[in-house]
Structures are given as structure tokens and as C-alpha cells.
Amino acid sequence: MAQLLDGKALSEKLVAEISTKIATKSIELRAPHLAAILIGDHAPSKAYVNNKIKTCEKVGMASSLHSYSSDITEAELLNLIEKLNRDNTVDGILVQLPLPSHINSKRIIEAILPSKDVDGFHPLNIGNLAKGYDCFVPATPLGVTMLLDHYKIKTGGKHCVILGRSAIVGQPLSFLLARNGNPGNCTVTLCHSKTVNITHYTRQADILIAALGIPNFVKKEMVKPGAVVIDVGINRVEDLSKKAGYRLTGDVDFEAVQDIASWITPVPGGVGPMTIAALIFNTYKAWSERMM
Ligand code: GUN
């Protein structure tokens, strides 16, 4: 039976450590400030942003929520970003994705000052990540590497198979795990929707990371016995027995896969809380660097 990679417990520990550092440093300095921009009423986005703001409050960071209806124009959004870029009391800016289709996400992300891009989505940060330079690492991939590091999962020389090539998760994770570092030094295979015979690859994985957004996609037969299985999926599936009318399910068939994996992340309580902890880490880093 697999051991649990407990993202909830680890995120609480990391967040508490950052909170202590802020309490010490912000006696003379102002507190770090995260500005979050939320457009429209996409329910999961609202829940994620509220969680981020709540965690800021918990650690003693300032936060501001800039919430607009989906008919905001691209020019108005660019103006807001420009204002936050110039505001010396703002350390981190995040624009919750996805944006409405009339807004060009690329243009919006590129408008954020790279030194305030705590999501690590700006091409300059992604480019620095690909080159192995210091940068803001996107929160979910950073959270995954923090989990591997904390539980001392050996990655050097291992075959890591990543399912999903998104710019937010799969692609940056492939850079992180292939780099010459720790965690890192993996042989990485990046599978995606056009990969032929995906099971051929997943069965070879020492570390299998599922980030495709398809509930219960990874079945027991697809997993090599003893593999480390990381589930990035947070899918809402209808469940009328729940008050909300849905429950959260990962991309991995947890019940069956836990029998043969060596380590596994639960959903909820695995990668999700680590994403928030990593965002808090990035905001702390942005603030520390601005205050230097
Ligand atoms: N949408 C899904 N994941 C993320 C994230 O990590 N950051 C932002 N800004 N939007 C997202």
C-alpha cells in the first residue's frame, strides 16, 4: 500500500515558516502585498482566488482582490496592470486564468512586470526557468518539487513521465525535473493528447505525474509497481449526495492505484494546497527582493 504525500500537512508547515519570517522582518518593513485579479464568475477560479487571499491573511501578508465582470475590456485590464506595476506597495500580481475569450491572455501576462510575476507565467520567467536561471517558478510545478524534496523522493536517474503539456504545469515541470539539480536529473517523457499508446510510457515511469484534467484517467494497469504517483488533477464531478452537488476527483484512480504505488498524492489534500504554499513562497521572494 502506497504512503501518502501529504500536501496539506506540508503546505501548513511551509506557510507557518514563511509567516514567522514575515513577522520578524516586517517589524521595520511593510508586509508583503499580493494583488489578485479575477475576471468573470468562473466558480473554480473564484474558489482558488479566495483561497489564495485567505492564505495571505493567515501568513500576515497584505492582499487586494481586483474583481471585475467578464465584460471588462482588454484596455481596462491593461490599465489596471500598469497601475499595479507602478505601485511600490505591490510585490506580486496574479491574473487568475482562464480569461474571457475576448481578452488576449498572452498580452495580459506579458504586461505584468516580470519582477512581480509571482505566477511565473511571463515569457521572461519561463525562459529563465528553461535556462536553469533564478526566476519565479509557476506555483503548481514548484509545489510538486517541494513535495518530492520534503519526502526525500530520489529523482536523479529516474524516468519521470508527465501527462499533459500545459504552459502552467506539464511544460515547466518537464524543465524542472530534467535540469541538473535536486529535485531533477530525471529522464523526462512528456506525453500529451496526441501521444500514441500512452500506457506504453506510463508503465515505464518511476515517477508518474498526471496533469491532464481528465477524472480517473490513470488506471492501475497503467502504473509500474512501486512508482511514485503525483496527481495534479482537480476535477469537479457531479455528486448529488454532496451539499455542493459535486466532489473533487483527481486524474488518477486513487483507490486502485494506491495498492501498487510506493507514494501517492491524495485529491484533495495533495498538490492543491502545495500550489497555494508555492504562491506564498513566490510572493515572499518578490517582497524580499524588492526590499533588498
Ligand atoms: N488557473 C489555473 N491554475 C492557475 C494558477 O496557478 N495561476 C493562475 N493565475 N491561474 C490559474
GROMACS .gro file of C-alpha atoms and ligand atoms in nm:
model
  303
    1MET     CA    1   0.000   0.000   0.000
    2ALA     CA    2   0.138   0.341  -0.101
    3GLN     CA    3   0.244   0.603   0.151
    4LEU     CA    4   0.074   0.939   0.125
    5LEU     CA    5   0.250   1.254   0.001
    6ASP     CA    6   0.058   1.481   0.236
    7GLY     CA    7   0.039   1.822   0.066
    8LYS     CA    8  -0.198   1.960   0.326
    9ALA     CA    9   0.042   1.899   0.615
   10LEU     CA   10   0.350   2.015   0.423
   11SER     CA   11   0.180   2.331   0.296
   12GLU     CA   12   0.075   2.421   0.652
   13LYS     CA   13   0.435   2.375   0.769
   14LEU     CA   14   0.580   2.588   0.485
   15VAL     CA   15   0.320   2.859   0.526
   16ALA     CA   16   0.385   2.872   0.903
   17GLU     CA   17   0.761   2.910   0.837
   18ILE     CA   18   0.702   3.199   0.596
   19SER     CA   19   0.462   3.357   0.844
   20THR     CA   20   0.734   3.358   1.113
   21LYS     CA   21   0.985   3.516   0.873
   22ILE     CA   22   0.735   3.788   0.778
   23ALA     CA   23   0.656   3.859   1.143
   24THR     CA   24   1.027   3.908   1.215
   25LYS     CA   25   1.117   4.110   0.905
   26SER     CA   26   0.808   4.328   0.880
   27ILE     CA   27   0.867   4.489   1.219
   28GLU     CA   28   1.064   4.755   1.028
   29LEU     CA   29   0.930   4.690   0.677
   30ARG     CA   30   0.578   4.692   0.537
   31ALA     CA   31   0.419   4.348   0.492
   32PRO     CA   32   0.437   4.171   0.151
   33HIS     CA   33   0.140   4.254  -0.074
   34LEU     CA   34  -0.022   4.024  -0.333
   35ALA     CA   35  -0.267   4.177  -0.582
   36ALA     CA   36  -0.504   3.921  -0.735
   37ILE     CA   37  -0.712   3.993  -1.045
   38LEU     CA   38  -1.027   3.788  -1.100
   39ILE     CA   39  -1.241   3.835  -1.413
   40GLY     CA   40  -1.593   3.691  -1.454
   41ASP     CA   41  -1.767   3.434  -1.241
   42HIS     CA   42  -1.598   3.105  -1.322
   43ALA     CA   43  -1.674   2.918  -0.997
   44PRO     CA   44  -1.344   2.722  -0.960
   45SER     CA   45  -1.143   3.043  -1.029
   46LYS     CA   46  -1.338   3.228  -0.757
   47ALA     CA   47  -1.269   2.944  -0.512
   48TYR     CA   48  -0.895   2.937  -0.598
   49VAL     CA   49  -0.854   3.314  -0.567
   50ASN     CA   50  -1.045   3.327  -0.237
   51ASN     CA   51  -0.818   3.054  -0.104
   52LYS     CA   52  -0.507   3.249  -0.209
   53ILE     CA   53  -0.635   3.569  -0.043
   54LYS     CA   54  -0.731   3.379   0.275
   55THR     CA   55  -0.383   3.227   0.297
   56CYS     CA   56  -0.223   3.572   0.255
   57GLU     CA   57  -0.421   3.693   0.557
   58LYS     CA   58  -0.317   3.384   0.753
   59VAL     CA   59   0.056   3.447   0.698
   60GLY     CA   60   0.043   3.822   0.767
   61MET     CA   61   0.062   3.934   0.404
   62ALA     CA   62  -0.146   4.217   0.265
   63SER     CA   63  -0.365   4.134  -0.032
   64SER     CA   64  -0.601   4.313  -0.266
   65LEU     CA   65  -0.865   4.149  -0.480
   66HIS     CA   66  -0.945   4.325  -0.809
   67SER     CA   67  -1.264   4.161  -0.922
   68TYR     CA   68  -1.439   4.259  -1.248
   69SER     CA   69  -1.728   4.127  -1.455
   70SER     CA   70  -1.641   3.944  -1.778
   71ASP     CA   71  -1.731   4.247  -1.993
   72ILE     CA   72  -1.416   4.434  -1.884
   73THR     CA   73  -1.218   4.539  -2.193
   74GLU     CA   74  -0.860   4.435  -2.261
   75ALA     CA   75  -0.754   4.803  -2.244
   76GLU     CA   76  -0.911   4.844  -1.898
   77LEU     CA   77  -0.734   4.532  -1.774
   78LEU     CA   78  -0.402   4.652  -1.919
   79ASN     CA   79  -0.453   4.986  -1.739
   80LEU     CA   80  -0.510   4.810  -1.409
   81ILE     CA   81  -0.192   4.600  -1.453
   82GLU     CA   82   0.005   4.913  -1.540
   83LYS     CA   83  -0.121   5.079  -1.220
   84LEU     CA   84  -0.022   4.775  -1.009
   85ASN     CA   85   0.319   4.758  -1.183
   86ARG     CA   86   0.387   5.119  -1.081
   87ASP     CA   87   0.253   5.077  -0.725
   88ASN     CA   88   0.556   5.042  -0.499
   89THR     CA   89   0.348   4.882  -0.226
   90VAL     CA   90   0.252   4.586  -0.450
   91ASP     CA   91   0.502   4.296  -0.464
   92GLY     CA   92   0.313   4.029  -0.656
   93ILE     CA   93   0.047   4.041  -0.928
   94LEU     CA   94  -0.154   3.740  -1.036
   95VAL     CA   95  -0.421   3.726  -1.304
   96GLN     CA   96  -0.637   3.420  -1.250
   97LEU     CA   97  -0.675   3.217  -1.570
   98PRO     CA   98  -0.869   3.141  -1.783
   99LEU     CA   99  -0.966   3.487  -1.906
  100PRO     CA  100  -1.280   3.556  -2.118
  101SER     CA  101  -1.222   3.481  -2.488
  102HIS     CA  102  -1.229   3.850  -2.599
  103ILE     CA  103  -0.915   3.916  -2.390
  104ASN     CA  104  -0.574   3.817  -2.526
  105SER     CA  105  -0.416   3.627  -2.233
  106LYS     CA  106  -0.069   3.646  -2.385
  107ARG     CA  107  -0.085   4.027  -2.400
  108ILE     CA  108  -0.210   4.042  -2.039
  109ILE     CA  109   0.059   3.811  -1.899
  110GLU     CA  110   0.330   3.999  -2.089
  111ALA     CA  111   0.210   4.329  -1.937
  112ILE     CA  112   0.294   4.211  -1.584
  113LEU     CA  113   0.632   4.331  -1.460
  114PRO     CA  114   0.849   4.011  -1.454
  115SER     CA  115   0.972   4.104  -1.103
  116LYS     CA  116   0.606   4.100  -0.982
  117ASP     CA  117   0.503   3.790  -1.185
  118VAL     CA  118   0.460   3.555  -0.886
  119ASP     CA  119   0.275   3.303  -1.107
  120GLY     CA  120   0.590   3.268  -1.320
  121PHE     CA  121   0.388   3.284  -1.645
  122HIS     CA  122   0.574   3.575  -1.810
  123PRO     CA  123   0.794   3.457  -2.103
  124LEU     CA  124   1.099   3.605  -1.927
  125ASN     CA  125   1.039   3.386  -1.622
  126ILE     CA  126   0.962   3.078  -1.833
  127GLY     CA  127   1.276   3.146  -2.040
  128ASN     CA  128   1.489   3.177  -1.726
  129LEU     CA  129   1.337   2.853  -1.596
  130ALA     CA  130   1.424   2.675  -1.922
  131LYS     CA  131   1.781   2.807  -1.895
  132GLY     CA  132   1.811   2.699  -1.529
  133TYR     CA  133   1.843   3.060  -1.403
  134ASP     CA  134   1.683   3.216  -1.096
  135CYS     CA  135   1.318   3.304  -1.167
  136PHE     CA  136   0.963   3.274  -1.041
  137VAL     CA  137   0.870   2.909  -1.094
  138PRO     CA  138   0.496   2.853  -1.164
  139ALA     CA  139   0.324   2.757  -0.840
  140THR     CA  140   0.194   2.408  -0.919
  141PRO     CA  141   0.525   2.273  -1.058
  142LEU     CA  142   0.711   2.438  -0.770
  143GLY     CA  143   0.468   2.279  -0.522
  144VAL     CA  144   0.528   1.935  -0.680
  145THR     CA  145   0.907   1.970  -0.645
  146MET     CA  146   0.866   2.086  -0.284
  147LEU     CA  147   0.670   1.766  -0.211
  148LEU     CA  148   0.937   1.545  -0.378
  149ASP     CA  149   1.208   1.729  -0.185
  150HIS     CA  150   1.035   1.711   0.153
  151TYR     CA  151   0.965   1.337   0.128
  152LYS     CA  152   1.322   1.277   0.001
  153ILE     CA  153   1.198   1.104  -0.315
  154LYS     CA  154   1.508   1.023  -0.518
  155THR     CA  155   1.474   1.174  -0.866
  156GLY     CA  156   1.829   1.150  -1.010
  157GLY     CA  157   1.842   0.896  -1.293
  158LYS     CA  158   1.472   0.814  -1.260
  159HIS     CA  159   1.232   0.808  -1.551
  160CYS     CA  160   0.964   1.070  -1.497
  161VAL     CA  161   0.660   1.056  -1.722
  162ILE     CA  162   0.442   1.368  -1.728
  163LEU     CA  163   0.092   1.352  -1.872
  164GLY     CA  164  -0.013   1.693  -2.009
  165ARG     CA  165   0.197   1.967  -2.174
  166SER     CA  166   0.018   2.277  -2.042
  167ALA     CA  167   0.216   2.600  -2.008
  168ILE     CA  168   0.111   2.616  -1.641
  169VAL     CA  169   0.201   2.262  -1.529
  170GLY     CA  170   0.337   1.999  -1.771
  171GLN     CA  171   0.584   2.211  -1.967
  172PRO     CA  172   0.751   2.386  -1.669
  173LEU     CA  173   0.759   2.056  -1.476
  174SER     CA  174   0.947   1.895  -1.765
  175PHE     CA  175   1.212   2.171  -1.740
  176LEU     CA  176   1.237   2.141  -1.361
  177LEU     CA  177   1.272   1.764  -1.346
  178ALA     CA  178   1.518   1.739  -1.634
  179ARG     CA  179   1.751   2.012  -1.503
  180ASN     CA  180   2.081   1.940  -1.334
  181GLY     CA  181   1.968   1.987  -0.974
  182ASN     CA  182   1.775   1.834  -0.691
  183PRO     CA  183   1.493   1.751  -0.740
  184GLY     CA  184   1.591   1.697  -1.102
  185ASN     CA  185   1.824   1.486  -1.316
  186CYS     CA  186   1.529   1.278  -1.436
  187THR     CA  187   1.490   1.135  -1.782
  188VAL     CA  188   1.166   1.309  -1.872
  189THR     CA  189   0.897   1.192  -2.112
  190LEU     CA  190   0.624   1.448  -2.179
  191CYS     CA  191   0.304   1.282  -2.304
  192HIS     CA  192   0.004   1.472  -2.442
  193SER     CA  193  -0.326   1.430  -2.623
  194LYS     CA  194  -0.156   1.318  -2.947
  195THR     CA  195   0.072   1.060  -2.781
  196VAL     CA  196   0.013   0.715  -2.930
  197ASN     CA  197  -0.021   0.430  -2.676
  198ILE     CA  198   0.019   0.634  -2.360
  199THR     CA  199   0.024   0.320  -2.142
  200HIS     CA  200   0.349   0.216  -2.312
  201TYR     CA  201   0.510   0.522  -2.146
  202THR     CA  202   0.324   0.531  -1.814
  203ARG     CA  203   0.422   0.167  -1.744
  204GLN     CA  204   0.789   0.271  -1.761
  205ALA     CA  205   0.754   0.562  -1.518
  206ASP     CA  206   0.940   0.561  -1.186
  207ILE     CA  207   0.766   0.893  -1.123
  208LEU     CA  208   0.430   0.944  -1.291
  209ILE     CA  209   0.275   1.292  -1.290
  210ALA     CA  210  -0.081   1.326  -1.415
  211ALA     CA  211  -0.182   1.678  -1.522
  212LEU     CA  212  -0.439   1.634  -1.798
  213GLY     CA  213  -0.765   1.730  -1.631
  214ILE     CA  214  -0.945   1.401  -1.704
  215PRO     CA  215  -1.102   1.241  -1.393
  216ASN     CA  216  -0.963   0.893  -1.307
  217PHE     CA  217  -0.763   0.873  -1.633
  218VAL     CA  218  -0.470   0.682  -1.478
  219LYS     CA  219  -0.577   0.324  -1.405
  220LYS     CA  220  -0.388   0.062  -1.204
  221GLU     CA  221  -0.281  -0.128  -1.521
  222MET     CA  222  -0.106   0.187  -1.645
  223VAL     CA  223   0.124   0.213  -1.341
  224LYS     CA  224   0.453   0.032  -1.279
  225PRO     CA  225   0.452  -0.135  -0.934
  226GLY     CA  226   0.648   0.080  -0.687
  227ALA     CA  227   0.608   0.404  -0.885
  228VAL     CA  228   0.567   0.746  -0.724
  229VAL     CA  229   0.235   0.885  -0.847
  230ILE     CA  230   0.160   1.258  -0.836
  231ASP     CA  231  -0.192   1.368  -0.920
  232VAL     CA  232  -0.224   1.731  -1.029
  233GLY     CA  233  -0.588   1.698  -1.140
  234ILE     CA  234  -0.862   1.880  -0.952
  235ASN     CA  235  -1.181   1.785  -1.137
  236ARG     CA  236  -1.534   1.864  -1.024
  237VAL     CA  237  -1.757   1.560  -1.084
  238GLU     CA  238  -2.129   1.563  -1.016
  239ASP     CA  239  -2.222   1.406  -0.682
  240LEU     CA  240  -2.574   1.481  -0.566
  241SER     CA  241  -2.502   1.329  -0.225
  242LYS     CA  242  -2.279   1.633  -0.155
  243LYS     CA  243  -2.416   1.969  -0.045
  244ALA     CA  244  -2.226   2.146  -0.327
  245GLY     CA  245  -2.360   1.895  -0.583
  246TYR     CA  246  -2.009   1.784  -0.679
  247ARG     CA  247  -1.693   1.630  -0.538
  248LEU     CA  248  -1.329   1.677  -0.630
  249THR     CA  249  -1.154   1.393  -0.813
  250GLY     CA  250  -0.801   1.373  -0.944
  251ASP     CA  251  -0.669   1.241  -1.276
  252VAL     CA  252  -0.567   0.914  -1.103
  253ASP     CA  253  -0.791   0.627  -0.995
  254PHE     CA  254  -0.662   0.668  -0.638
  255GLU     CA  255  -0.842   0.370  -0.480
  256ALA     CA  256  -0.689   0.116  -0.722
  257VAL     CA  257  -0.350   0.282  -0.785
  258GLN     CA  258  -0.265   0.318  -0.414
  259ASP     CA  259  -0.237  -0.064  -0.399
  260ILE     CA  260   0.069  -0.072  -0.625
  261ALA     CA  261   0.233   0.273  -0.599
  262SER     CA  262   0.508   0.339  -0.341
  263TRP     CA  263   0.396   0.700  -0.286
  264ILE     CA  264   0.082   0.879  -0.397
  265THR     CA  265  -0.079   1.223  -0.356
  266PRO     CA  266  -0.443   1.234  -0.246
  267VAL     CA  267  -0.702   1.466  -0.406
  268PRO     CA  268  -0.793   1.684  -0.226
  269GLY     CA  269  -0.501   1.739   0.011
  270GLY     CA  270  -0.208   1.671  -0.225
  271VAL     CA  271  -0.085   1.909  -0.493
  272GLY     CA  272  -0.372   2.162  -0.447
  273PRO     CA  273  -0.256   2.304  -0.111
  274MET     CA  274   0.108   2.292  -0.232
  275THR     CA  275   0.015   2.528  -0.518
  276ILE     CA  276  -0.103   2.785  -0.264
  277ALA     CA  277   0.207   2.737  -0.046
  278ALA     CA  278   0.428   2.787  -0.354
  279LEU     CA  279   0.245   3.108  -0.447
  280ILE     CA  280   0.301   3.237  -0.093
  281PHE     CA  281   0.669   3.138  -0.127
  282ASN     CA  282   0.694   3.331  -0.458
  283THR     CA  283   0.524   3.640  -0.310
  284TYR     CA  284   0.763   3.630  -0.015
  285LYS     CA  285   1.054   3.602  -0.263
  286ALA     CA  286   0.923   3.901  -0.466
  287TRP     CA  287   0.890   4.109  -0.150
  288SER     CA  288   1.234   4.008  -0.014
  289GLU     CA  289   1.397   4.100  -0.346
  290ARG     CA  290   1.215   4.437  -0.363
  291MET     CA  291   1.316   4.520  -0.007
  292MET     CA  292   1.684   4.437  -0.060
  293GUN     N1  293  -0.554   2.887  -1.342
  293GUN     C1  294  -0.528   2.758  -1.313
  293GUN     N2  295  -0.416   2.749  -1.237
  293GUN     C2  296  -0.372   2.875  -1.219
  293GUN     C3  297  -0.261   2.932  -1.149
  293GUN     O1  298  -0.177   2.863  -1.088
  293GUN     N3  299  -0.250   3.067  -1.154
  293GUN     C4  300  -0.338   3.143  -1.223
  293GUN     N4  301  -0.319   3.275  -1.224
  293GUN     N5  302  -0.441   3.095  -1.288
  293GUN     C5  303  -0.458   2.962  -1.286
   0.00000   0.00000   0.00000
